[in-house]
Amino acid sequence: MTALSNLVTAILLGMAALSGFAYFDRYYRWRDCFNDLGRCYDPQTGMVYLEQAGLVWLTLLLVCLGLVVMVLFLGKRRQKG
């Protein structure tokens, strides 16, 4: 693998980690708290968490991980050929 593909892989893994943390922080911790409108109010911090955030952050996480797999697969394929 080239230095460029290593850099791209590292950036994508960093984005995946950041998206995973945001998914956990904005949705997963509050998954039992959401009401019928898809909102959760945390009285300690005064924050309102939205259920839609889980879908957004999880989608971004899966896209980043999919791109990492694609970069790694194409890098191995180029080494063979």
Rosetta silent file (secondary structure, phi, psi, omega in degrees, C-alpha in Angstrom):
SEQUENCE: MTALSNLVTAILLGMAALSGFAYFDRYYRWRDCFNDLGRCYDPQTGMVYLEQAGLVWLTLLLVCLGLVVMVLFLGKRRQKG
SCORE:     score description
SCORE:     0.000 S_00000001
   1 L     0.000  145.730 -178.781    0.000    0.000    0.000 S_00000001
   2 L   -84.507  170.247  179.290    1.184    3.474   -0.758 S_00000001
   3 H   -65.621  -34.170  179.992    1.606    6.323    1.664 S_00000001
   4 H   -66.570  -42.746  179.189   -1.454    8.024    0.207 S_00000001
   5 H   -68.404  -32.696  175.184   -3.699    5.022    0.801 S_00000001
   6 H   -65.484  -40.835  178.758   -2.338    4.734    4.345 S_00000001
   7 H   -65.412  -44.706  178.704   -3.179    8.388    4.954 S_00000001
   8 H   -62.238  -42.376  178.426   -6.672    7.990    3.502 S_00000001
   9 H   -62.374  -43.250  179.697   -7.234    4.882    5.612 S_00000001
  10 H   -64.582  -41.610  178.789   -6.087    6.681    8.766 S_00000001
  11 H   -64.582  -44.643  179.702   -8.343    9.671    8.062 S_00000001
  12 H   -65.253  -37.832  176.842  -11.342    7.435    7.372 S_00000001
  13 H   -66.779  -37.351  175.704  -10.719    5.421   10.532 S_00000001
  14 H   -64.020  -42.518  177.269  -10.513    8.665   12.495 S_00000001
  15 H   -65.217  -37.411  177.759  -13.798    9.823   10.998 S_00000001
  16 H   -65.519  -41.677  178.817  -15.352    6.443   11.794 S_00000001
  17 H   -64.747  -42.702  178.588  -14.177    6.670   15.397 S_00000001
  18 H   -64.053  -41.167  178.011  -15.529   10.204   15.709 S_00000001
  19 H   -66.577  -38.777  177.346  -18.855    9.138   14.189 S_00000001
  20 H   -63.961  -40.916  177.193  -19.012    6.145   16.514 S_00000001
  21 H   -65.229  -42.811  179.197  -18.438    8.366   19.526 S_00000001
  22 H   -64.174  -39.061  176.909  -21.104   10.819   18.333 S_00000001
  23 H   -60.128  -45.679  179.886  -23.536    7.920   17.781 S_00000001
  24 H   -65.106  -45.179 -173.995  -22.931    6.700   21.318 S_00000001
  25 H   -73.355  -35.993 -174.246  -23.086   10.174   22.867 S_00000001
  26 H   -96.971  -16.732 -178.442  -26.077   11.531   20.943 S_00000001
  27 L  -131.497  -56.899 -167.579  -28.248    8.438   20.584 S_00000001
  28 H   -59.909  -41.051  179.887  -27.187    5.142   22.162 S_00000001
  29 H   -64.223  -25.580 -173.512  -26.962    6.402   25.757 S_00000001
  30 H  -108.552   11.629 -171.492  -30.471    7.868   25.477 S_00000001
  31 L   -60.007  -24.745  179.533  -32.199    5.125   23.447 S_00000001
  32 L   -92.358   -1.804 -173.312  -34.650    4.287   26.283 S_00000001
  33 L   -99.876  -15.865 -172.459  -35.542    7.911   26.964 S_00000001
  34 L   -66.406  138.824  178.541  -37.089    9.003   23.637 S_00000001
  35 L   -92.888 -168.698 -178.324  -40.762    9.934   23.641 S_00000001
  36 L   -64.191  -25.291 -179.883  -43.336    9.618   20.816 S_00000001
  37 L   -87.763   -1.738  178.901  -41.912   12.707   19.120 S_00000001
  38 L    80.557   28.187 -179.301  -38.405   11.237   19.065 S_00000001
  39 E  -123.644  149.939  176.335  -37.004   13.604   21.673 S_00000001
  40 E  -134.847  123.608  179.788  -35.262   13.063   24.978 S_00000001
  41 E  -101.444  126.386  175.968  -34.782   15.865   27.496 S_00000001
  42 E  -100.666  106.948 -175.687  -31.887   15.645   29.935 S_00000001
  43 L   -67.903  -23.239 -179.800  -32.810   17.843   32.911 S_00000001
  44 L   -69.446  -41.358 -177.923  -29.263   17.833   34.322 S_00000001
  45 L  -103.260  -15.600 -176.983  -27.703   19.470   31.268 S_00000001
  46 L    77.479   15.609 -178.632  -30.797   21.015   29.691 S_00000001
  47 E   -91.807  146.274  173.064  -30.042   19.237   26.398 S_00000001
  48 E  -111.203  123.019  179.679  -32.640   17.779   24.056 S_00000001
  49 E  -102.377  138.321 -177.942  -31.463   14.709   22.149 S_00000001
  50 E  -105.786  139.586 -178.640  -33.142   13.745   18.893 S_00000001
  51 L   -65.848  -29.366 -179.726  -33.786   10.183   17.795 S_00000001
  52 H   -64.636  -24.355 -179.225  -32.875   11.038   14.184 S_00000001
  53 H   -61.067  -32.963  178.800  -29.297   11.686   15.280 S_00000001
  54 H   -61.330  -44.240  179.647  -28.802    7.952   15.706 S_00000001
  55 H   -65.217  -41.909 -178.146  -29.588    7.267   12.072 S_00000001
  56 H   -65.150  -50.948 -176.877  -27.352   10.074   10.833 S_00000001
  57 H   -69.176  -36.114  177.902  -24.305    9.170   12.924 S_00000001
  58 H   -67.473  -39.836  177.120  -24.683    5.431   12.330 S_00000001
  59 H   -62.114  -44.822  178.393  -24.944    5.979    8.577 S_00000001
  60 H   -62.998  -39.418  177.235  -21.804    8.117    8.598 S_00000001
  61 H   -61.386  -47.784 -178.136  -19.995    5.468   10.651 S_00000001
  62 H   -67.350  -35.899  176.907  -20.961    2.681    8.238 S_00000001
  63 H   -64.406  -45.357  179.211  -20.004    4.737    5.177 S_00000001
  64 H   -62.211  -44.456  178.900  -16.562    5.474    6.634 S_00000001
  65 H   -65.577  -37.050  176.293  -15.989    1.836    7.541 S_00000001
  66 H   -63.862  -39.765  177.664  -17.156    0.750    4.090 S_00000001
  67 H   -67.631  -35.716  176.378  -14.700    3.145    2.475 S_00000001
  68 H   -62.102  -46.097  178.845  -11.892    1.793    4.679 S_00000001
  69 H   -61.477  -41.414  179.884  -12.673   -1.744    3.539 S_00000001
  70 H   -64.213  -44.207  179.138  -12.768   -0.581   -0.079 S_00000001
  71 H   -63.194  -43.431  179.223   -9.397    1.200    0.187 S_00000001
  72 H   -65.405  -40.896  179.150   -7.819   -1.821    1.846 S_00000001
  73 H   -64.693  -44.794  179.847   -9.317   -4.213   -0.718 S_00000001
  74 H   -67.680  -34.108  177.706   -8.157   -2.095   -3.657 S_00000001
  75 H   -65.802  -42.037  178.156   -4.698   -1.728   -2.117 S_00000001
  76 H   -68.319  -35.834 -179.288   -4.285   -5.488   -1.762 S_00000001
  77 H   -66.766  -38.175  178.980   -5.634   -6.014   -5.246 S_00000001
  78 H   -68.860  -34.786  179.167   -3.082   -3.611   -6.728 S_00000001
  79 H   -65.314  -36.973 -179.175   -0.236   -5.359   -4.914 S_00000001
  80 H   -71.630  -39.984 -174.370   -1.213   -8.710   -6.454 S_00000001
  81 L   -94.017    0.000    0.000   -1.664   -7.346   -9.974 S_00000001
